[in-house]
Phi, psi and omega in degrees: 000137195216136156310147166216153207305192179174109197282321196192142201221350181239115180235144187277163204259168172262352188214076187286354181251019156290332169228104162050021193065038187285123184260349190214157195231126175228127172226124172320274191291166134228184198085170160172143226255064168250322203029073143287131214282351190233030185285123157309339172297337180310321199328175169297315203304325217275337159075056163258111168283067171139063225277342194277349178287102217282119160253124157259165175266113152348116177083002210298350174266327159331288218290275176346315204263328172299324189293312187304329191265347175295278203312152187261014183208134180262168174219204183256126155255122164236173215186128183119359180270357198254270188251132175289148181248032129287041182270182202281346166304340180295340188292346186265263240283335189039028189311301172325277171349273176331315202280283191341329194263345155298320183269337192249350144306320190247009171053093182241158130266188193211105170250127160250173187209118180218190163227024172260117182295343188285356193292338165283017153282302171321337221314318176319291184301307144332292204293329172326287184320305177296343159267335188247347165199295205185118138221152197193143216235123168224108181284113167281110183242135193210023163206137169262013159232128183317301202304307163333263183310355166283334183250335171267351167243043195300303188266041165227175210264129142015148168280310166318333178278322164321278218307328177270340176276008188265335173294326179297313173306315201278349164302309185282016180074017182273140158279117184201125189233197174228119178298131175228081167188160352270145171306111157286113164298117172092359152239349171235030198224051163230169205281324182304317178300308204300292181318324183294301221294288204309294188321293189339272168007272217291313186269033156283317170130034158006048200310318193211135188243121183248132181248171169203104152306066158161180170217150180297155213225074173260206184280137149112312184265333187298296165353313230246295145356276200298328178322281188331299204292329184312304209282353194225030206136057169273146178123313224273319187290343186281328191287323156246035166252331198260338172284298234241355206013246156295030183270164179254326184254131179233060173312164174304176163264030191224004166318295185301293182313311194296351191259307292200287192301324197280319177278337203280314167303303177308350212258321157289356159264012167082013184265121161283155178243310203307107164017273196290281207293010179279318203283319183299342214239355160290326213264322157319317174303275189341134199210047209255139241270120167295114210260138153312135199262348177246000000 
């Protein structure tokens, strides 16, 4: 773990309603210790160096607290597309913590998107957030078998302890679903899962699943990937070199069914996926607390 400078760290986003109704983007760390063998943050473009190494930024609650009283509107803070901010350093260093104590002082909201089971330490503070504007909680889950996800995730906590810390959440009242992405073609992509995974879902108690049937393919990550598939699954990379060859975006080729199976579960377990109704039905949850005039 190393400090590492940092000029700003809460930036405004340009399309909040392309992602969950983030008007702002903050990430602590950088890195991340999870070695999900298909992560995009790998990429070249993103020019992150030694990326499985956790860095926090230096001054970084400073930054945070200067930035937050500057703005002239509060918004959605989101936080977790770079670096998860569960990572296992958070339980010493509490950054995540700290930004949360921050965001609910300057009355902000908060969408997070993490695989870190610690986010139910916060959970007081999630509700907090969540009585006075917006808090929202999104877990990646992108199998529903442990054995599975010990090997395209090794060093992230299980999908069951997802599935309980997500049960924990939708207990305490936090609005909280799950990014089901990305679907690996040709290992995580039948139809059986995708049903499991939604059942699971619901019976935690769910608000919402936002998917993507497929995964992203860039310079760098594309690289990084195909190792991973030699060493765990040889044979498998030449079978996505002759479907997708240099492309970046690769749905499955089981994309329409898997969409068919996936709405047809959510529509009986009452979960919504669409962007937009996830972000009305955030803003619905959110409930803030009116002060008495007695």
């Amino acid at each position: 773990m190393r400090l590492v400078p940092a000029k700003t760290i809460v930036t405004r986003t340009k399309c909040p309603e392309q992602w969950f109704g983030c008007h702002y983007n903050m990430n602590l760390y950088r890195g991340c210790s999870h070695g999900c063998i298909y992560c995009d943050s790998r990429s070249q473009c993103y020019r992150v160096e030694n990326f499985d190494e956790v860095n926090a930024k230096q001054d970084a609650l400073s930054i945070v607290e200067r930035e937050l009283s500057g703005k002239r509107k509060p918004g959605v803070v989101g936080t977790g597309a770079m670096s998860d901010p569960y990572n296992p350093h958070e339980a010493e260093l509490k950054l995540t913590r700290g930004a949360l104590k921050l965001i609910l002082q300057h009355r902000f909201g908060i969408h997070l998107v993490t695989k870190g089971t610690l986010v139910v330490r916060d959970l007081e503070l999630l509700q907090a957030i969540g009585k006075q504007y917006r808090a929202d909680v999104c877990i990646t889950i992108t199998t529903p078998h442990d054995e599975i996800a010990a090997k395209i995730e090794p060093n992230a906590p299980s999908s069951s302890a997802r599935f309980d810390a997500l049960e924990a959440l939708a207990h305490a009242d936090v609005y909280c679903g799950i990014t089901l992405m990305p679907i690996l073609p040709l290992l995580t992509d039948s139809p059986e899962d995708i049903r499991l995974l939604v059942r699971r879902a619901a019976d935690c108690g769910v608000n919402f699943i936002h998917p993507w049937f497929g995964m992203s393919l860039r310079i760098g990550q594309r690289e990084h990937y195909y190792r991973q598939l030699d060493r765990l699954w040889p044979g498998l990379r030449r079978q996505y070199e002759v479907t997708y060859g240099d492309r970046y975006m690769c749905d499955s080729p089981r994309s329409s069914e898997l969409w068919d199976v996936f709405t047809q579960e959510c529509r009986r377990a009452g979960i919504v996926w669409r962007m937009e109704d996830i972000i009305e039905a955030a803003g619905a949850w959110a409930q803030p607390q009116q002060l008495s005039l007695f």
